[in-house]
Amino acid sequence: MSSPGLAFASSPTLSITSPRQLPKSRFTYKHLSQLKSYSTQTPLRVIAHVDLDAFYAQCEIVRLGIDPSKPLAVQQWQGLIAINYPARAFGLSRHVTSAEALKLCPELIMQHVATWKEGEEKWSYSEDAFREIATRKRVEKASIDEVFMDLSAQVHGILMERYPELRGPPPYDDPSEYLPKVPTTVLDWKADALVETGEEDGEDRDPDWDDVVTVLASEIVRDVRKAVFDTLGYTCSGGVAKNKMLAKLGSGFKKPNQQTVIRSRAIKHFLSDMKFTKIRMLGGKLGDEVVAMFGTDKVKELLDQPLEQLKRLGEDTGSWLYNTIRGEDHSEVNPRTQIKSMLSAKSFRPAINSFEQGVRWLRIFVADIFSRCVEEGVLENKRRPRSINLHHRQGAQTRSRQSPIPQGKPFSEAILFDLAKNLLAQVVVDGRAWPCANLSLSVNGFEDGITNNKGIGGFLVRGEQAKAMMSSGRSAMIGGEPPAKRRRTKGNIKSFFGPPSDTKRDFEAARKVLMGSRESTREEEDDDDDNDVEEDDTDEFGAPPLEEVKEQSCIQMPEKEMYIPNTPPSAQPQNAVDTEPPETHEDDTVEAPRLPETQQKTLDTFLCVRCNMRLSLGEKAEHEDYHFALDLSKEMRAEDRSVPNTMQAARATPVSKPSKGRGRPPGSGRSVEKGQAKLAFGRQS
């Protein structure tokens, strides 16, 4: 490509005004040096953009082994999301439905996207998936079908090999000295689609170093596209230019499976006949605003507008637009960062209406996300997320809940599912959760995992045992999790109310999830000391678990006569009750009094604004008691949290908690413990 017999004078003794001086380039040694460092300011910069042709459709063609010349479309429910080029020849686009597409192209092959089905643990392909939108969701695939490549430094290296005359220092060691003239008048562009300059013989006249670096980059892109096809069977289109904006426009200029080169001398002609709405960042609201303000969508007509007129859009926006339509773009090509978040979502048509339905979909979301986390290396502790988020939409209201993901345990699908279920339970307990139109789950904050950790036991042993520990990376002295402590269970507030409705069951299911999550967390934090004081049970909202509302005297129970210790049963009072109630279990219930039959059958209802649920008038009183109990329990818990920590140990003693009279002396108003007696003190005068 270069002329081997032509050398360049670079002696510092050669005068810049010498008549023997060879013709010079328009570019300097400084520009050449900047090329090596990926500088966005050098005019020799060269960027490539490679775009896979109809990528989703190509993936299905390769997966199914279909002839690429046959028309194929990828279907999602009733719409099309990808169409290959043979199908586009029939006038198909992503705006038509699957039924309309078959009318335009009867031979069209339609492949539905992979989906997760409710109740199944693995995603799959199904020909009838479009008929089951209510029970399936699309598999979320993280795919990249395009890439920018800054080839500046690589091209600089090739320049130094092919043109050794550029290796020497600049004349007079002055980087502002111009480079020597290119030692050739012909550049080989091979099969590239070369954008015209709009001038006669403008494509071949007087090549300079910017043309040379562009043709070298074009060779690299051609090799990349060939390697992709030979290895994966996918065709790509490419664009080569001096910045990202132009390279992207070039890759879409000639499709499919072609390569377009936009040299600096051709930029003005290339952009002038183009609609600026095709340029990145100008295809949306900003583009519409520019069209409305200046009455045109053509770059050529917008070039006539002075900078001050464009600044009517805003100081920064106007300056950016002024440079963009002239082909100037100094944005960097950032190396692809690792995935920071993953999301799985579903819009429900019709909406879902129960906690049980929501949990079933969460299981699908978790399986979807976990499978992608495995691809990121979570099982090898290469990377793992730090938080999990749930988004819930009911009508026009969207609510979000977030929770940290425990970092001290192996990452698992079970952990994710428990956390997700707990977040949904929080939304349900807050009320007004149904009907739910959209539900989504995401994990965020991916970080690199810590590897080669050694247990502390490795520092406390010697000899062969220590060597074995160091080689395995784990300490044999560190066993599994300690057995969970057996905890006392208590009565359930639902035993004081009537048979639960469907809405109540949904609410109770959510509360049970929250309580179970809290119990699990608390048991893990407890140590093995049997003398520990039992922790204060409060949920995320400051309210006690429903089982404790009875114990806190939120409901007034009928008075009973006191059980007399060490007294035969025949001598006990008729209505006596033991001062120490027997142990109860979660499954224990107390049958509620039945409502009169006529009242049970009434059709009159009332709306509870707090639950957003409609109940019969016969349930109104007990439902109001239900909310009263919850409110009172929250209030009492708030008061308990204000007590100094030194008083917390006293809660280990089974005493009743007065709801009022916080200013009374300690011990006042408390019942007598077993085996104790009250002492009477006379009032001192």
mmCIF file with all atom_site columns, N, CA and C in Angstrom, residues 238-300:
data_model
loop_
_atom_site.group_PDB
_atom_site.id
_atom_site.type_symbol
_atom_site.label_atom_id
_atom_site.label_alt_id
_atom_site.label_comp_id
_atom_site.label_asym_id
_atom_site.label_entity_id
_atom_site.label_seq_id
_atom_site.pdbx_PDB_ins_code
_atom_site.Cartn_x
_atom_site.Cartn_y
_atom_site.Cartn_z
_atom_site.occupancy
_atom_site.B_iso_or_equiv
_atom_site.pdbx_formal_charge
_atom_site.auth_seq_id
_atom_site.auth_comp_id
_atom_site.auth_asym_id
_atom_site.auth_atom_id
_atom_site.pdbx_PDB_model_num
ATOM 1   N N  . GLY A 1 238 ? -21.051 -2.750 9.050  1.00 0.00 ? 238 GLY A N  1
ATOM 2   C CA . GLY A 1 238 ? -20.083 -1.914 9.748  1.00 0.00 ? 238 GLY A CA 1
ATOM 3   C C  . GLY A 1 238 ? -20.032 -0.509 9.203  1.00 0.00 ? 238 GLY A C  1
ATOM 4   N N  . GLY A 1 239 ? -19.608 0.411  10.054 1.00 0.00 ? 239 GLY A N  1
ATOM 5   C CA . GLY A 1 239 ? -19.397 1.798  9.668  1.00 0.00 ? 239 GLY A CA 1
ATOM 6   C C  . GLY A 1 239 ? -18.080 2.279  10.238 1.00 0.00 ? 239 GLY A C  1
ATOM 7   N N  . VAL A 1 240 ? -17.299 3.009  9.428  1.00 0.00 ? 240 VAL A N  1
ATOM 8   C CA . VAL A 1 240 ? -15.992 3.524  9.847  1.00 0.00 ? 240 VAL A CA 1
ATOM 9   C C  . VAL A 1 240 ? -15.958 5.017  9.576  1.00 0.00 ? 240 VAL A C  1
ATOM 10  N N  . ALA A 1 241 ? -15.612 5.799  10.605 1.00 0.00 ? 241 ALA A N  1
ATOM 11  C CA . ALA A 1 241 ? -15.553 7.256  10.475 1.00 0.00 ? 241 ALA A CA 1
ATOM 12  C C  . ALA A 1 241 ? -14.683 7.806  11.593 1.00 0.00 ? 241 ALA A C  1
ATOM 13  N N  . LYS A 1 242 ? -14.663 9.130  11.720 1.00 0.00 ? 242 LYS A N  1
ATOM 14  C CA . LYS A 1 242 ? -13.774 9.748  12.712 1.00 0.00 ? 242 LYS A CA 1
ATOM 15  C C  . LYS A 1 242 ? -14.414 9.928  14.086 1.00 0.00 ? 242 LYS A C  1
ATOM 16  N N  . ASN A 1 243 ? -15.713 9.608  14.231 1.00 0.00 ? 243 ASN A N  1
ATOM 17  C CA . ASN A 1 243 ? -16.347 9.695  15.549 1.00 0.00 ? 243 ASN A CA 1
ATOM 18  C C  . ASN A 1 243 ? -17.516 8.725  15.629 1.00 0.00 ? 243 ASN A C  1
ATOM 19  N N  . LYS A 1 244 ? -18.102 8.613  16.819 1.00 0.00 ? 244 LYS A N  1
ATOM 20  C CA . LYS A 1 244 ? -19.159 7.636  17.080 1.00 0.00 ? 244 LYS A CA 1
ATOM 21  C C  . LYS A 1 244 ? -20.422 7.936  16.283 1.00 0.00 ? 244 LYS A C  1
ATOM 22  N N  . MET A 1 245 ? -20.808 9.208  16.233 1.00 0.00 ? 245 MET A N  1
ATOM 23  C CA . MET A 1 245 ? -22.046 9.555  15.550 1.00 0.00 ? 245 MET A CA 1
ATOM 24  C C  . MET A 1 245 ? -22.005 9.142  14.077 1.00 0.00 ? 245 MET A C  1
ATOM 25  N N  . LEU A 1 246 ? -20.919 9.483  13.402 1.00 0.00 ? 246 LEU A N  1
ATOM 26  C CA . LEU A 1 246 ? -20.808 9.175  11.981 1.00 0.00 ? 246 LEU A CA 1
ATOM 27  C C  . LEU A 1 246 ? -20.642 7.675  11.745 1.00 0.00 ? 246 LEU A C  1
ATOM 28  N N  . ALA A 1 247 ? -19.919 6.996  12.626 1.00 0.00 ? 247 ALA A N  1
ATOM 29  C CA . ALA A 1 247 ? -19.728 5.552  12.459 1.00 0.00 ? 247 ALA A CA 1
ATOM 30  C C  . ALA A 1 247 ? -21.054 4.810  12.564 1.00 0.00 ? 247 ALA A C  1
ATOM 31  N N  . LYS A 1 248 ? -21.907 5.234  13.493 1.00 0.00 ? 248 LYS A N  1
ATOM 32  C CA . LYS A 1 248 ? -23.213 4.578  13.636 1.00 0.00 ? 248 LYS A CA 1
ATOM 33  C C  . LYS A 1 248 ? -24.098 4.836  12.420 1.00 0.00 ? 248 LYS A C  1
ATOM 34  N N  . LEU A 1 249 ? -24.087 6.058  11.935 1.00 0.00 ? 249 LEU A N  1
ATOM 35  C CA . LEU A 1 249 ? -24.846 6.352  10.715 1.00 0.00 ? 249 LEU A CA 1
ATOM 36  C C  . LEU A 1 249 ? -24.315 5.526  9.543  1.00 0.00 ? 249 LEU A C  1
ATOM 37  N N  . GLY A 1 250 ? -23.007 5.300  9.508  1.00 0.00 ? 250 GLY A N  1
ATOM 38  C CA . GLY A 1 250 ? -22.424 4.521  8.420  1.00 0.00 ? 250 GLY A CA 1
ATOM 39  C C  . GLY A 1 250 ? -22.825 3.063  8.463  1.00 0.00 ? 250 GLY A C  1
ATOM 40  N N  . SER A 1 251 ? -22.906 2.461  9.660  1.00 0.00 ? 251 SER A N  1
ATOM 41  C CA . SER A 1 251 ? -23.240 1.038  9.745  1.00 0.00 ? 251 SER A CA 1
ATOM 42  C C  . SER A 1 251 ? -24.666 0.764  9.282  1.00 0.00 ? 251 SER A C  1
ATOM 43  N N  . GLY A 1 252 ? -25.531 1.754  9.381  1.00 0.00 ? 252 GLY A N  1
ATOM 44  C CA . GLY A 1 252 ? -26.902 1.568  8.928  1.00 0.00 ? 252 GLY A CA 1
ATOM 45  C C  . GLY A 1 252 ? -27.155 2.066  7.519  1.00 0.00 ? 252 GLY A C  1
ATOM 46  N N  . PHE A 1 253 ? -26.114 2.582  6.880  1.00 0.00 ? 253 PHE A N  1
ATOM 47  C CA . PHE A 1 253 ? -26.283 3.184  5.542  1.00 0.00 ? 253 PHE A CA 1
ATOM 48  C C  . PHE A 1 253 ? -26.492 2.134  4.466  1.00 0.00 ? 253 PHE A C  1
ATOM 49  N N  . LYS A 1 254 ? -25.739 1.045  4.541  1.00 0.00 ? 254 LYS A N  1
ATOM 50  C CA . LYS A 1 254 ? -25.863 -0.039 3.569  1.00 0.00 ? 254 LYS A CA 1
ATOM 51  C C  . LYS A 1 254 ? -26.034 -1.350 4.334  1.00 0.00 ? 254 LYS A C  1
ATOM 52  N N  . LYS A 1 255 ? -27.232 -1.920 4.281  1.00 0.00 ? 255 LYS A N  1
ATOM 53  C CA . LYS A 1 255 ? -27.529 -3.165 4.993  1.00 0.00 ? 255 LYS A CA 1
ATOM 54  C C  . LYS A 1 255 ? -28.245 -4.118 4.029  1.00 0.00 ? 255 LYS A C  1
ATOM 55  N N  . PRO A 1 256 ? -28.153 -5.438 4.306  1.00 0.00 ? 256 PRO A N  1
ATOM 56  C CA . PRO A 1 256 ? -27.347 -6.100 5.338  1.00 0.00 ? 256 PRO A CA 1
ATOM 57  C C  . PRO A 1 256 ? -25.970 -6.488 4.834  1.00 0.00 ? 256 PRO A C  1
ATOM 58  N N  . ASN A 1 257 ? -25.111 -6.877 5.748  1.00 0.00 ? 257 ASN A N  1
ATOM 59  C CA . ASN A 1 257 ? -23.806 -7.489 5.468  1.00 0.00 ? 257 ASN A CA 1
ATOM 60  C C  . ASN A 1 257 ? -22.935 -6.626 4.561  1.00 0.00 ? 257 ASN A C  1
ATOM 61  N N  . GLN A 1 258 ? -22.903 -5.307 4.847  1.00 0.00 ? 258 GLN A N  1
ATOM 62  C CA . GLN A 1 258 ? -22.032 -4.410 4.082  1.00 0.00 ? 258 GLN A CA 1
ATOM 63  C C  . GLN A 1 258 ? -21.290 -3.485 5.039  1.00 0.00 ? 258 GLN A C  1
ATOM 64  N N  . GLN A 1 259 ? -20.343 -2.737 4.476  1.00 0.00 ? 259 GLN A N  1
ATOM 65  C CA . GLN A 1 259 ? -19.489 -1.873 5.279  1.00 0.00 ? 259 GLN A CA 1
ATOM 66  C C  . GLN A 1 259 ? -19.359 -0.522 4.597  1.00 0.00 ? 259 GLN A C  1
ATOM 67  N N  . THR A 1 260 ? -19.622 0.538  5.350  1.00 0.00 ? 260 THR A N  1
ATOM 68  C CA . THR A 1 260 ? -19.602 1.891  4.806  1.00 0.00 ? 260 THR A CA 1
ATOM 69  C C  . THR A 1 260 ? -18.491 2.692  5.456  1.00 0.00 ? 260 THR A C  1
ATOM 70  N N  . VAL A 1 261 ? -17.735 3.423  4.620  1.00 0.00 ? 261 VAL A N  1
ATOM 71  C CA . VAL A 1 261 ? -16.644 4.263  5.103  1.00 0.00 ? 261 VAL A CA 1
ATOM 72  C C  . VAL A 1 261 ? -16.981 5.719  4.815  1.00 0.00 ? 261 VAL A C  1
ATOM 73  N N  . ILE A 1 262 ? -16.911 6.536  5.866  1.00 0.00 ? 262 ILE A N  1
ATOM 74  C CA . ILE A 1 262 ? -17.186 7.973  5.734  1.00 0.00 ? 262 ILE A CA 1
ATOM 75  C C  . ILE A 1 262 ? -15.891 8.715  6.052  1.00 0.00 ? 262 ILE A C  1
ATOM 76  N N  . ARG A 1 263 ? -15.189 9.155  5.019  1.00 0.00 ? 263 ARG A N  1
ATOM 77  C CA . ARG A 1 263 ? -13.960 9.905  5.237  1.00 0.00 ? 263 ARG A CA 1
ATOM 78  C C  . ARG A 1 263 ? -14.278 11.354 5.613  1.00 0.00 ? 263 ARG A C  1
ATOM 79  N N  . SER A 1 264 ? -13.333 12.023 6.185  1.00 0.00 ? 264 SER A N  1
ATOM 80  C CA . SER A 1 264 ? -13.542 13.398 6.641  1.00 0.00 ? 264 SER A CA 1
ATOM 81  C C  . SER A 1 264 ? -13.973 14.298 5.499  1.00 0.00 ? 264 SER A C  1
ATOM 82  N N  . ARG A 1 265 ? -13.422 14.087 4.299  1.00 0.00 ? 265 ARG A N  1
ATOM 83  C CA . ARG A 1 265 ? -13.743 14.931 3.150  1.00 0.00 ? 265 ARG A CA 1
ATOM 84  C C  . ARG A 1 265 ? -15.171 14.708 2.648  1.00 0.00 ? 265 ARG A C  1
ATOM 85  N N  . ALA A 1 266 ? -15.835 13.618 3.103  1.00 0.00 ? 266 ALA A N  1
ATOM 86  C CA . ALA A 1 266 ? -17.179 13.298 2.609  1.00 0.00 ? 266 ALA A CA 1
ATOM 87  C C  . ALA A 1 266 ? -18.270 13.619 3.626  1.00 0.00 ? 266 ALA A C  1
ATOM 88  N N  . ILE A 1 267 ? -17.901 14.127 4.810  1.00 0.00 ? 267 ILE A N  1
ATOM 89  C CA . ILE A 1 267 ? -18.883 14.324 5.884  1.00 0.00 ? 267 ILE A CA 1
ATOM 90  C C  . ILE A 1 267 ? -19.969 15.313 5.482  1.00 0.00 ? 267 ILE A C  1
ATOM 91  N N  . LYS A 1 268 ? -19.582 16.457 4.953  1.00 0.00 ? 268 LYS A N  1
ATOM 92  C CA . LYS A 1 268 ? -20.554 17.501 4.612  1.00 0.00 ? 268 LYS A CA 1
ATOM 93  C C  . LYS A 1 268 ? -21.567 16.988 3.593  1.00 0.00 ? 268 LYS A C  1
ATOM 94  N N  . HIS A 1 269 ? -21.093 16.305 2.574  1.00 0.00 ? 269 HIS A N  1
ATOM 95  C CA . HIS A 1 269 ? -21.998 15.793 1.538  1.00 0.00 ? 269 HIS A CA 1
ATOM 96  C C  . HIS A 1 269 ? -22.885 14.680 2.101  1.00 0.00 ? 269 HIS A C  1
ATOM 97  N N  . PHE A 1 270 ? -22.321 13.861 2.985  1.00 0.00 ? 270 PHE A N  1
ATOM 98  C CA . PHE A 1 270 ? -23.080 12.743 3.563  1.00 0.00 ? 270 PHE A CA 1
ATOM 99  C C  . PHE A 1 270 ? -24.236 13.243 4.422  1.00 0.00 ? 270 PHE A C  1
ATOM 100 N N  . LEU A 1 271 ? -23.998 14.275 5.215  1.00 0.00 ? 271 LEU A N  1
ATOM 101 C CA . LEU A 1 271 ? -25.023 14.755 6.140  1.00 0.00 ? 271 LEU A CA 1
ATOM 102 C C  . LEU A 1 271 ? -26.023 15.709 5.501  1.00 0.00 ? 271 LEU A C  1
ATOM 103 N N  . SER A 1 272 ? -25.621 16.400 4.455  1.00 0.00 ? 272 SER A N  1
ATOM 104 C CA . SER A 1 272 ? -26.456 17.494 3.949  1.00 0.00 ? 272 SER A CA 1
ATOM 105 C C  . SER A 1 272 ? -27.838 17.050 3.493  1.00 0.00 ? 272 SER A C  1
ATOM 106 N N  . ASP A 1 273 ? -27.936 15.888 2.862  1.00 0.00 ? 273 ASP A N  1
ATOM 107 C CA . ASP A 1 273 ? -29.232 15.421 2.369  1.00 0.00 ? 273 ASP A CA 1
ATOM 108 C C  . ASP A 1 273 ? -29.970 14.538 3.377  1.00 0.00 ? 273 ASP A C  1
ATOM 109 N N  . MET A 1 274 ? -29.453 14.449 4.570  1.00 0.00 ? 274 MET A N  1
ATOM 110 C CA . MET A 1 274 ? -30.035 13.571 5.587  1.00 0.00 ? 274 MET A CA 1
ATOM 111 C C  . MET A 1 274 ? -31.017 14.324 6.465  1.00 0.00 ? 274 MET A C  1
ATOM 112 N N  . LYS A 1 275 ? -32.009 13.603 6.988  1.00 0.00 ? 275 LYS A N  1
ATOM 113 C CA . LYS A 1 275 ? -32.892 14.161 8.006  1.00 0.00 ? 275 LYS A CA 1
ATOM 114 C C  . LYS A 1 275 ? -32.181 14.068 9.354  1.00 0.00 ? 275 LYS A C  1
ATOM 115 N N  . PHE A 1 276 ? -32.106 15.201 10.049 1.00 0.00 ? 276 PHE A N  1
ATOM 116 C CA . PHE A 1 276 ? -31.381 15.169 11.325 1.00 0.00 ? 276 PHE A CA 1
ATOM 117 C C  . PHE A 1 276 ? -32.104 14.343 12.380 1.00 0.00 ? 276 PHE A C  1
ATOM 118 N N  . THR A 1 277 ? -33.350 13.992 12.149 1.00 0.00 ? 277 THR A N  1
ATOM 119 C CA . THR A 1 277 ? -34.069 13.143 13.104 1.00 0.00 ? 277 THR A CA 1
ATOM 120 C C  . THR A 1 277 ? -33.525 11.707 13.112 1.00 0.00 ? 277 THR A C  1
ATOM 121 N N  . LYS A 1 278 ? -32.672 11.368 12.133 1.00 0.00 ? 278 LYS A N  1
ATOM 122 C CA . LYS A 1 278 ? -32.039 10.052 12.126 1.00 0.00 ? 278 LYS A CA 1
ATOM 123 C C  . LYS A 1 278 ? -30.789 10.013 12.995 1.00 0.00 ? 278 LYS A C  1
ATOM 124 N N  . ILE A 1 279 ? -30.337 11.183 13.417 1.00 0.00 ? 279 ILE A N  1
ATOM 125 C CA . ILE A 1 279 ? -29.132 11.251 14.241 1.00 0.00 ? 279 ILE A CA 1
ATOM 126 C C  . ILE A 1 279 ? -29.501 10.924 15.693 1.00 0.00 ? 279 ILE A C  1
ATOM 127 N N  . ARG A 1 280 ? -28.631 10.192 16.331 1.00 0.00 ? 280 ARG A N  1
ATOM 128 C CA . ARG A 1 280 ? -28.855 9.811  17.728 1.00 0.00 ? 280 ARG A CA 1
ATOM 129 C C  . ARG A 1 280 ? -29.096 11.048 18.589 1.00 0.00 ? 280 ARG A C  1
ATOM 130 N N  . MET A 1 281 ? -30.095 10.965 19.465 1.00 0.00 ? 281 MET A N  1
ATOM 131 C CA . MET A 1 281 ? -30.524 12.014 20.379 1.00 0.00 ? 281 MET A CA 1
ATOM 132 C C  . MET A 1 281 ? -31.426 13.052 19.716 1.00 0.00 ? 281 MET A C  1
ATOM 133 N N  . LEU A 1 282 ? -31.636 12.926 18.405 1.00 0.00 ? 282 LEU A N  1
ATOM 134 C CA . LEU A 1 282 ? -32.509 13.883 17.718 1.00 0.00 ? 282 LEU A CA 1
ATOM 135 C C  . LEU A 1 282 ? -33.751 13.213 17.146 1.00 0.00 ? 282 LEU A C  1
ATOM 136 N N  . GLY A 1 283 ? -33.982 11.976 17.520 1.00 0.00 ? 283 GLY A N  1
ATOM 137 C CA . GLY A 1 283 ? -35.139 11.273 16.995 1.00 0.00 ? 283 GLY A CA 1
ATOM 138 C C  . GLY A 1 283 ? -36.357 11.335 17.884 1.00 0.00 ? 283 GLY A C  1
ATOM 139 N N  . GLY A 1 284 ? -36.246 11.960 19.063 1.00 0.00 ? 284 GLY A N  1
ATOM 140 C CA . GLY A 1 284 ? -37.355 12.008 20.004 1.00 0.00 ? 284 GLY A CA 1
ATOM 141 C C  . GLY A 1 284 ? -37.910 13.401 20.187 1.00 0.00 ? 284 GLY A C  1
ATOM 142 N N  . LYS A 1 285 ? -38.102 13.782 21.452 1.00 0.00 ? 285 LYS A N  1
ATOM 143 C CA . LYS A 1 285 ? -38.717 15.073 21.759 1.00 0.00 ? 285 LYS A CA 1
ATOM 144 C C  . LYS A 1 285 ? -37.874 16.245 21.291 1.00 0.00 ? 285 LYS A C  1
ATOM 145 N N  . LEU A 1 286 ? -36.546 16.123 21.449 1.00 0.00 ? 286 LEU A N  1
ATOM 146 C CA . LEU A 1 286 ? -35.685 17.215 21.009 1.00 0.00 ? 286 LEU A CA 1
ATOM 147 C C  . LEU A 1 286 ? -35.795 17.425 19.508 1.00 0.00 ? 286 LEU A C  1
ATOM 148 N N  . GLY A 1 287 ? -35.810 16.340 18.746 1.00 0.00 ? 287 GLY A N  1
ATOM 149 C CA . GLY A 1 287 ? -35.956 16.466 17.302 1.00 0.00 ? 287 GLY A CA 1
ATOM 150 C C  . GLY A 1 287 ? -37.270 17.128 16.919 1.00 0.00 ? 287 GLY A C  1
ATOM 151 N N  . ASP A 1 288 ? -38.358 16.738 17.605 1.00 0.00 ? 288 ASP A N  1
ATOM 152 C CA . ASP A 1 288 ? -39.662 17.354 17.339 1.00 0.00 ? 288 ASP A CA 1
ATOM 153 C C  . ASP A 1 288 ? -39.640 18.841 17.663 1.00 0.00 ? 288 ASP A C  1
ATOM 154 N N  . GLU A 1 289 ? -38.939 19.212 18.728 1.00 0.00 ? 289 GLU A N  1
ATOM 155 C CA . GLU A 1 289 ? -38.856 20.620 19.114 1.00 0.00 ? 289 GLU A CA 1
ATOM 156 C C  . GLU A 1 289 ? -38.083 21.430 18.071 1.00 0.00 ? 289 GLU A C  1
ATOM 157 N N  . VAL A 1 290 ? -37.008 20.851 17.530 1.00 0.00 ? 290 VAL A N  1
ATOM 158 C CA . VAL A 1 290 ? -36.220 21.538 16.505 1.00 0.00 ? 290 VAL A CA 1
ATOM 159 C C  . VAL A 1 290 ? -37.039 21.724 15.233 1.00 0.00 ? 290 VAL A C  1
ATOM 160 N N  . VAL A 1 291 ? -37.764 20.676 14.838 1.00 0.00 ? 291 VAL A N  1
ATOM 161 C CA . VAL A 1 291 ? -38.608 20.770 13.631 1.00 0.00 ? 291 VAL A CA 1
ATOM 162 C C  . VAL A 1 291 ? -39.663 21.847 13.812 1.00 0.00 ? 291 VAL A C  1
ATOM 163 N N  . ALA A 1 292 ? -40.290 21.881 14.994 1.00 0.00 ? 292 ALA A N  1
ATOM 164 C CA . ALA A 1 292 ? -41.330 22.868 15.241 1.00 0.00 ? 292 ALA A CA 1
ATOM 165 C C  . ALA A 1 292 ? -40.771 24.287 15.250 1.00 0.00 ? 292 ALA A C  1
ATOM 166 N N  . MET A 1 293 ? -39.552 24.462 15.749 1.00 0.00 ? 293 MET A N  1
ATOM 167 C CA . MET A 1 293 ? -38.969 25.798 15.872 1.00 0.00 ? 293 MET A CA 1
ATOM 168 C C  . MET A 1 293 ? -38.467 26.336 14.540 1.00 0.00 ? 293 MET A C  1
ATOM 169 N N  . PHE A 1 294 ? -37.871 25.455 13.707 1.00 0.00 ? 294 PHE A N  1
ATOM 170 C CA . PHE A 1 294 ? -37.235 25.930 12.476 1.00 0.00 ? 294 PHE A CA 1
ATOM 171 C C  . PHE A 1 294 ? -37.955 25.472 11.208 1.00 0.00 ? 294 PHE A C  1
ATOM 172 N N  . GLY A 1 295 ? -39.013 24.676 11.351 1.00 0.00 ? 295 GLY A N  1
ATOM 173 C CA . GLY A 1 295 ? -39.838 24.309 10.214 1.00 0.00 ? 295 GLY A CA 1
ATOM 174 C C  . GLY A 1 295 ? -39.177 23.404 9.204  1.00 0.00 ? 295 GLY A C  1
ATOM 175 N N  . THR A 1 296 ? -38.186 22.608 9.601  1.00 0.00 ? 296 THR A N  1
ATOM 176 C CA . THR A 1 296 ? -37.520 21.683 8.694  1.00 0.00 ? 296 THR A CA 1
ATOM 177 C C  . THR A 1 296 ? -36.939 20.527 9.473  1.00 0.00 ? 296 THR A C  1
ATOM 178 N N  . ASP A 1 297 ? -36.738 19.404 8.802  1.00 0.00 ? 297 ASP A N  1
ATOM 179 C CA . ASP A 1 297 ? -36.044 18.268 9.411  1.00 0.00 ? 297 ASP A CA 1
ATOM 180 C C  . ASP A 1 297 ? -34.799 17.902 8.618  1.00 0.00 ? 297 ASP A C  1
ATOM 181 N N  . LYS A 1 298 ? -34.360 18.766 7.697  1.00 0.00 ? 298 LYS A N  1
ATOM 182 C CA . LYS A 1 298 ? -33.181 18.510 6.862  1.00 0.00 ? 298 LYS A CA 1
ATOM 183 C C  . LYS A 1 298 ? -31.944 19.181 7.449  1.00 0.00 ? 298 LYS A C  1
ATOM 184 N N  . VAL A 1 299 ? -30.844 18.449 7.447  1.00 0.00 ? 299 VAL A N  1
ATOM 185 C CA . VAL A 1 299 ? -29.590 18.995 7.941  1.00 0.00 ? 299 VAL A CA 1
ATOM 186 C C  . VAL A 1 299 ? -29.154 20.188 7.093  1.00 0.00 ? 299 VAL A C  1
ATOM 187 N N  . LYS A 1 300 ? -29.322 20.089 5.753  1.00 0.00 ? 300 LYS A N  1
ATOM 188 C CA . LYS A 1 300 ? -28.872 21.146 4.855  1.00 0.00 ? 300 LYS A CA 1
ATOM 189 C C  . LYS A 1 300 ? -29.505 22.488 5.199  1.00 0.00 ? 300 LYS A C  1
#
